[in-house]
mmCIF file of C-alpha atoms in Angstrom:
data_model
loop_
_atom_site.group_PDB
_atom_site.id
_atom_site.type_symbol
_atom_site.label_atom_id
_atom_site.label_comp_id
_atom_site.label_asym_id
_atom_site.label_seq_id
_atom_site.Cartn_x
_atom_site.Cartn_y
_atom_site.Cartn_z
ATOM 1 C CA UNK A 57 18.129 5.364 17.280
ATOM 2 C CA UNK A 58 19.956 8.239 15.353
ATOM 3 C CA UNK A 59 17.804 9.467 12.162
ATOM 4 C CA UNK A 60 19.201 10.260 8.761
ATOM 5 C CA UNK A 61 21.022 13.820 8.710
ATOM 6 C CA UNK A 62 18.943 14.562 5.603
ATOM 7 C CA UNK A 63 15.601 13.145 3.665
ATOM 8 C CA UNK A 64 17.858 12.822 0.788
ATOM 9 C CA UNK A 65 19.768 9.859 1.821
ATOM 10 C CA UNK A 66 19.119 6.653 -0.132
ATOM 11 C CA UNK A 67 18.295 4.461 2.677
ATOM 12 C CA UNK A 68 15.849 6.486 4.316
ATOM 13 C CA UNK A 69 13.935 6.585 1.277
ATOM 14 C CA UNK A 70 13.599 2.557 1.520
ATOM 15 C CA UNK A 71 11.046 0.471 3.014
ATOM 16 C CA UNK A 72 11.995 -0.906 6.470
ATOM 17 C CA UNK A 73 11.577 -4.675 5.037
ATOM 18 C CA UNK A 74 14.000 -3.962 2.333
ATOM 19 C CA UNK A 75 16.410 -2.846 4.690
ATOM 20 C CA UNK A 76 16.179 -5.690 7.197
ATOM 21 C CA UNK A 77 16.190 -8.347 4.682
ATOM 22 C CA UNK A 78 19.526 -6.733 3.564
ATOM 23 C CA UNK A 79 20.660 -6.570 6.903
ATOM 24 C CA UNK A 80 20.390 -10.371 7.306
ATOM 25 C CA UNK A 81 21.875 -11.192 3.926
ATOM 26 C CA UNK A 82 24.931 -8.937 4.822
ATOM 27 C CA UNK A 83 25.308 -10.409 8.313
ATOM 28 C CA UNK A 84 25.091 -13.956 7.033
ATOM 29 C CA UNK A 85 27.601 -12.995 4.053
ATOM 30 C CA UNK A 86 30.103 -10.938 6.443
ATOM 31 C CA UNK A 87 30.056 -14.049 9.232
ATOM 32 C CA UNK A 88 31.089 -16.578 6.053
ATOM 33 C CA UNK A 89 33.969 -14.786 5.376
ATOM 34 C CA UNK A 90 37.261 -16.771 6.366
ATOM 35 C CA UNK A 91 39.924 -15.120 4.396
ATOM 36 C CA UNK A 92 41.762 -12.318 5.501
ATOM 37 C CA UNK A 93 42.147 -11.119 1.521
ATOM 38 C CA UNK A 94 38.450 -10.512 1.663
ATOM 39 C CA UNK A 95 38.652 -8.162 4.783
ATOM 40 C CA UNK A 96 39.023 -5.175 2.827
ATOM 41 C CA UNK A 97 35.891 -5.807 0.863
ATOM 42 C CA UNK A 98 34.128 -5.958 4.117
ATOM 43 C CA UNK A 99 34.912 -2.678 4.974
ATOM 44 C CA UNK A 100 34.625 -1.363 1.839
ATOM 45 C CA UNK A 101 30.663 -2.448 1.602
ATOM 46 C CA UNK A 102 29.994 -1.702 4.980
ATOM 47 C CA UNK A 103 31.541 1.956 4.667
ATOM 48 C CA UNK A 104 29.653 2.417 1.334
ATOM 49 C CA UNK A 105 26.434 0.961 2.973
ATOM 50 C CA UNK A 106 26.895 3.731 5.824
ATOM 51 C CA UNK A 107 27.694 6.222 3.330
ATOM 52 C CA UNK A 108 24.148 5.925 1.690
ATOM 53 C CA UNK A 109 22.423 5.854 4.799
ATOM 54 C CA UNK A 110 23.196 9.700 5.683
ATOM 55 C CA UNK A 111 23.939 9.117 9.098
ATOM 56 C CA UNK A 112 26.680 11.426 10.908
ATOM 57 C CA UNK A 113 30.482 9.338 10.927
ATOM 58 C CA UNK A 114 31.002 10.902 14.729
ATOM 59 C CA UNK A 115 27.870 8.909 15.897
ATOM 60 C CA UNK A 116 29.451 5.405 14.529
ATOM 61 C CA UNK A 117 32.381 6.209 15.721
ATOM 62 C CA UNK A 118 30.985 6.755 19.447
ATOM 63 C CA UNK A 119 28.817 3.762 19.059
ATOM 64 C CA UNK A 120 32.125 1.757 17.956
ATOM 65 C CA UNK A 121 33.791 2.351 21.263
ATOM 66 C CA UNK A 122 31.263 0.854 22.903
ATOM 67 C CA UNK A 123 31.280 -2.024 20.319
ATOM 68 C CA UNK A 124 34.956 -2.522 20.626
ATOM 69 C CA UNK A 125 34.958 -3.218 24.355
ATOM 70 C CA UNK A 126 32.829 -6.275 23.395
ATOM 71 C CA UNK A 127 35.650 -7.997 21.697
ATOM 72 C CA UNK A 128 38.673 -6.226 22.588
ATOM 73 C CA UNK A 129 39.929 -8.491 24.804
ATOM 74 C CA UNK A 130 39.536 -11.536 22.620
ATOM 75 C CA UNK A 131 41.123 -9.657 19.781
ATOM 76 C CA UNK A 132 44.152 -8.417 21.953
ATOM 77 C CA UNK A 133 44.933 -11.939 23.372
ATOM 78 C CA UNK A 134 44.005 -14.288 20.607
ATOM 79 C CA UNK A 135 47.351 -13.407 18.846
ATOM 80 C CA UNK A 136 49.516 -14.434 21.645
ATOM 81 C CA UNK A 137 47.669 -17.528 22.642
ATOM 82 C CA UNK A 138 46.555 -19.221 19.258
ATOM 83 C CA UNK A 139 48.449 -20.587 16.616
ATOM 84 C CA UNK A 140 52.018 -22.270 15.900
ATOM 85 C CA UNK A 141 54.196 -19.990 13.327
ATOM 86 C CA UNK A 142 55.788 -17.490 15.459
ATOM 87 C CA UNK A 143 55.919 -13.946 13.973
ATOM 88 C CA UNK A 144 57.662 -12.336 16.906
ATOM 89 C CA UNK A 145 58.949 -13.049 20.126
ATOM 90 C CA UNK A 146 59.989 -11.258 23.603
ATOM 91 C CA UNK A 147 61.177 -13.546 26.347
ATOM 92 C CA UNK A 148 58.166 -16.267 26.868
ATOM 93 C CA UNK A 149 55.620 -13.776 24.923
ATOM 94 C CA UNK A 150 55.205 -14.714 21.038
ATOM 95 C CA UNK A 151 52.858 -13.380 18.487
ATOM 96 C CA UNK A 152 51.408 -15.793 16.242
ATOM 97 C CA UNK A 153 50.593 -15.648 12.509
ATOM 98 C CA UNK A 154 47.454 -17.940 12.742
ATOM 99 C CA UNK A 155 46.320 -15.690 15.992
ATOM 100 C CA UNK A 156 46.951 -12.463 14.002
ATOM 101 C CA UNK A 157 44.707 -13.608 11.321
ATOM 102 C CA UNK A 158 41.618 -14.879 13.226
ATOM 103 C CA UNK A 159 41.979 -11.613 15.560
ATOM 104 C CA UNK A 160 41.618 -9.706 12.350
ATOM 105 C CA UNK A 161 38.694 -11.907 10.852
ATOM 106 C CA UNK A 162 36.760 -11.718 14.218
ATOM 107 C CA UNK A 163 37.515 -7.972 14.574
ATOM 108 C CA UNK A 164 36.833 -6.652 11.122
ATOM 109 C CA UNK A 165 33.781 -8.929 10.276
ATOM 110 C CA UNK A 166 32.102 -7.713 13.591
ATOM 111 C CA UNK A 167 32.875 -4.388 13.118
ATOM 112 C CA UNK A 168 31.599 -4.496 9.459
ATOM 113 C CA UNK A 169 28.390 -5.971 10.651
ATOM 114 C CA UNK A 170 27.862 -3.380 13.422
ATOM 115 C CA UNK A 171 28.419 -0.682 10.994
ATOM 116 C CA UNK A 172 25.791 -2.005 8.327
ATOM 117 C CA UNK A 173 23.399 -2.667 11.195
ATOM 118 C CA UNK A 174 23.870 1.009 12.219
ATOM 119 C CA UNK A 175 23.254 2.055 8.662
ATOM 120 C CA UNK A 176 20.084 0.066 7.830
ATOM 121 C CA UNK A 177 18.433 0.260 11.122
ATOM 122 C CA UNK A 178 19.198 4.079 11.671
ATOM 123 C CA UNK A 179 17.589 5.186 9.187
ATOM 124 C CA UNK A 180 13.860 4.555 10.618
ATOM 125 C CA UNK A 181 12.021 4.608 13.557
ATOM 126 C CA UNK A 182 11.963 1.468 15.881
ATOM 127 C CA UNK A 183 7.955 1.053 15.501
ATOM 128 C CA UNK A 184 8.372 1.193 11.623
ATOM 129 C CA UNK A 185 11.264 -1.885 12.147
ATOM 130 C CA UNK A 186 8.952 -3.895 14.460
ATOM 131 C CA UNK A 187 6.253 -3.755 11.983
ATOM 132 C CA UNK A 188 8.257 -4.709 9.147
ATOM 133 C CA UNK A 189 9.562 -7.807 11.351
ATOM 134 C CA UNK A 190 5.635 -8.464 11.984
ATOM 135 C CA UNK A 191 5.117 -7.879 8.352
ATOM 136 C CA UNK A 192 7.667 -10.689 7.603
ATOM 137 C CA UNK A 193 6.305 -13.091 9.684
ATOM 138 C CA UNK A 194 8.054 -12.680 12.922
ATOM 139 C CA UNK A 195 5.921 -13.889 16.063
ATOM 140 C CA UNK A 196 4.505 -11.204 17.974
ATOM 141 C CA UNK A 197 5.930 -11.953 21.331
ATOM 142 C CA UNK A 198 9.059 -11.637 19.902
ATOM 143 C CA UNK A 199 8.366 -8.049 18.311
ATOM 144 C CA UNK A 200 6.767 -6.916 21.799
ATOM 145 C CA UNK A 201 9.572 -8.223 23.835
ATOM 146 C CA UNK A 202 12.147 -6.666 21.572
ATOM 147 C CA UNK A 203 10.014 -2.936 21.857
ATOM 148 C CA UNK A 204 9.593 -3.496 25.873
ATOM 149 C CA UNK A 205 13.490 -4.031 26.120
ATOM 150 C CA UNK A 206 14.515 -0.763 24.200
ATOM 151 C CA UNK A 207 11.819 1.174 26.088
ATOM 152 C CA UNK A 208 12.909 -0.333 29.544
ATOM 153 C CA UNK A 209 16.641 0.216 28.925
ATOM 154 C CA UNK A 210 16.354 3.859 29.197
ATOM 155 C CA UNK A 211 13.747 3.284 32.137
ATOM 156 C CA UNK A 212 16.407 1.474 34.186
ATOM 157 C CA UNK A 213 19.195 3.469 33.349
ATOM 158 C CA UNK A 214 17.365 6.565 34.629
ATOM 159 C CA UNK A 215 16.209 4.655 37.759
ATOM 160 C CA UNK A 216 19.947 3.476 38.192
ATOM 161 C CA UNK A 217 20.769 7.150 37.908
ATOM 162 C CA UNK A 218 18.185 8.145 40.792
ATOM 163 C CA UNK A 219 19.111 5.715 43.281
ATOM 164 C CA UNK A 220 22.832 6.341 42.870
ATOM 165 C CA UNK A 221 22.004 10.188 43.239
ATOM 166 C CA UNK A 222 20.359 9.221 46.267
ATOM 167 C CA UNK A 223 22.862 7.124 47.754
ATOM 168 C CA UNK A 224 25.425 9.996 47.295
ATOM 169 C CA UNK A 225 23.018 12.253 49.163
ATOM 170 C CA UNK A 226 22.647 9.703 52.251
ATOM 171 C CA UNK A 227 26.379 9.663 52.215
ATOM 172 C CA UNK A 228 27.284 6.627 50.429
ATOM 173 C CA UNK A 229 30.801 7.730 49.509
ATOM 174 C CA UNK A 230 33.583 9.002 51.513
ATOM 175 C CA UNK A 231 34.995 5.543 52.514
ATOM 176 C CA UNK A 232 38.004 5.201 54.779
ATOM 177 C CA UNK A 233 40.397 2.734 55.632
ATOM 178 C CA UNK A 234 42.657 2.577 52.789
ATOM 179 C CA UNK A 235 42.470 1.977 49.316
ATOM 180 C CA UNK A 236 41.171 -1.729 49.604
ATOM 181 C CA UNK A 237 38.685 -1.219 52.096
ATOM 182 C CA UNK A 238 37.236 1.571 50.345
ATOM 183 C CA UNK A 239 37.187 -0.199 46.984
ATOM 184 C CA UNK A 240 35.338 -3.079 48.605
ATOM 185 C CA UNK A 241 32.806 -0.728 50.125
ATOM 186 C CA UNK A 242 31.889 0.800 46.710
ATOM 187 C CA UNK A 243 31.569 -2.696 45.374
ATOM 188 C CA UNK A 244 29.143 -3.593 47.829
ATOM 189 C CA UNK A 245 27.255 -0.455 47.515
ATOM 190 C CA UNK A 246 27.145 -0.901 43.653
ATOM 191 C CA UNK A 247 25.855 -4.424 44.247
ATOM 192 C CA UNK A 248 23.237 -3.563 46.407
ATOM 193 C CA UNK A 249 21.997 -0.616 43.898
ATOM 194 C CA UNK A 250 21.866 -3.538 41.237
ATOM 195 C CA UNK A 251 19.885 -5.763 43.468
ATOM 196 C CA UNK A 252 17.400 -2.800 44.029
ATOM 197 C CA UNK A 253 17.029 -2.019 40.684
ATOM 198 C CA UNK A 254 16.369 -5.527 39.407
ATOM 199 C CA UNK A 255 13.916 -5.901 42.096
ATOM 200 C CA UNK A 256 12.149 -2.683 41.124
ATOM 201 C CA UNK A 257 12.287 -3.471 37.489
ATOM 202 C CA UNK A 258 10.555 -6.995 38.406
ATOM 203 C CA UNK A 259 7.764 -5.371 40.227
ATOM 204 C CA UNK A 260 7.210 -3.040 37.519
ATOM 205 C CA UNK A 261 7.083 -5.582 34.947
ATOM 206 C CA UNK A 262 4.421 -7.205 36.677
ATOM 207 C CA UNK A 263 2.757 -3.806 36.672
ATOM 208 C CA UNK A 264 2.821 -3.172 33.277
ATOM 209 C CA UNK A 265 2.061 -6.941 32.290
ATOM 210 C CA UNK A 266 -1.057 -6.388 34.590
ATOM 211 C CA UNK A 267 -2.122 -3.188 32.515
ATOM 212 C CA UNK A 268 -1.462 -4.553 29.299
ATOM 213 C CA UNK A 269 -3.499 -7.445 29.905
ATOM 214 C CA UNK A 270 -6.400 -5.288 30.921
ATOM 215 C CA UNK A 271 -6.158 -3.635 27.938
ATOM 216 C CA UNK A 272 -6.852 -6.878 25.786
ATOM 217 C CA UNK A 273 -3.125 -7.950 25.293
ATOM 218 C CA UNK A 274 -2.980 -11.364 24.290
ATOM 219 C CA UNK A 275 -6.017 -11.670 22.131
ATOM 220 C CA UNK A 276 -5.235 -12.749 18.993
ATOM 221 C CA UNK A 277 -4.956 -9.518 16.829
ATOM 222 C CA UNK A 278 -4.977 -8.559 13.163
ATOM 223 C CA UNK A 279 -2.107 -9.282 10.932
ATOM 224 C CA UNK A 280 0.086 -6.445 10.213
ATOM 225 C CA UNK A 281 -0.464 -5.267 6.508
ATOM 226 C CA UNK A 282 1.963 -3.336 4.655
ATOM 227 C CA UNK A 283 1.882 -1.989 0.830
ATOM 228 C CA UNK A 284 3.571 -3.918 -1.697
ATOM 229 C CA UNK A 285 7.223 -2.789 -2.454
ATOM 230 C CA UNK A 286 7.910 -0.186 -5.172
ATOM 231 C CA UNK A 287 9.912 -0.841 -8.224
ATOM 232 C CA UNK A 288 12.574 1.288 -6.402
ATOM 233 C CA UNK A 289 12.657 -0.938 -3.401
ATOM 234 C CA UNK A 290 12.776 -4.099 -5.428
ATOM 235 C CA UNK A 291 15.614 -2.850 -7.467
ATOM 236 C CA UNK A 292 17.338 -1.904 -4.272
ATOM 237 C CA UNK A 293 16.933 -5.215 -2.862
ATOM 238 C CA UNK A 294 18.109 -7.329 -5.679
ATOM 239 C CA UNK A 295 21.175 -4.975 -5.843
ATOM 240 C CA UNK A 296 22.110 -5.460 -1.972
ATOM 241 C CA UNK A 297 21.410 -9.136 -2.463
ATOM 242 C CA UNK A 298 23.747 -9.434 -5.412
ATOM 243 C CA UNK A 299 26.466 -7.330 -3.174
ATOM 244 C CA UNK A 300 26.091 -10.017 -0.399
ATOM 245 C CA UNK A 301 26.140 -12.624 -2.926
ATOM 246 C CA UNK A 302 29.621 -11.431 -4.342
ATOM 247 C CA UNK A 303 30.988 -11.802 -0.904
ATOM 248 C CA UNK A 304 29.691 -15.509 -0.739
ATOM 249 C CA UNK A 305 31.415 -16.419 -4.392
ATOM 250 C CA UNK A 306 34.508 -14.492 -3.638
ATOM 251 C CA UNK A 307 34.784 -16.531 -0.336
ATOM 252 C CA UNK A 308 33.893 -19.672 -2.423
ATOM 253 C CA UNK A 309 36.668 -18.931 -5.080
ATOM 254 C CA UNK A 310 39.409 -18.301 -2.517
ATOM 255 C CA UNK A 311 38.713 -21.174 -0.420
#
């Protein structure tokens, strides 16, 4: 996870417990917005929070490209299939006002939450946030699973790259017989790669779990203790909470 570009960044100096609580508050507040008129407010808040993180805007844009792929199809299709008030029609294809509003709400809310999450979680190390989750009362099993998932995504990506390279060395490419047959052959090869990767990951997980048990994993351990929040953290938490409350109030008044 990217670190802050400068030690003077406001969010980087805050306790990780404060950042996690603020992320939850803003995520619920943004998700509760149902009025298109409030979307600029979400954009301003998300941009302001990211500005306080001191992180590079280029890193956010690179991650946004991946995030857009998750909801891009839904946002593109929704204006043409949902609603009754036609804004524009070309032949059998109609653009509906309700669909445009729904797509705008889904897209902006998602991107605002994604931006705030990058800002609040990108200012610290993963282990610090996991300790903060433990201190906030999240079960040990959930924090351990989160740590293992993040760690072994990188391992699985490395294994997939190595297996793909080995397939190329053994002549995995170079299909003949037309574009369709070549495409089907490549799909079959990638399916075998993914299946082999899943089997290898399962075997590795069994070995890792056995090693963890041999080192005492599963025994009832000590709870995580963190120092109390200082005045600056409390002030920042109340300010961020008030901002999230403002979104709820605006939503209630405009409904």
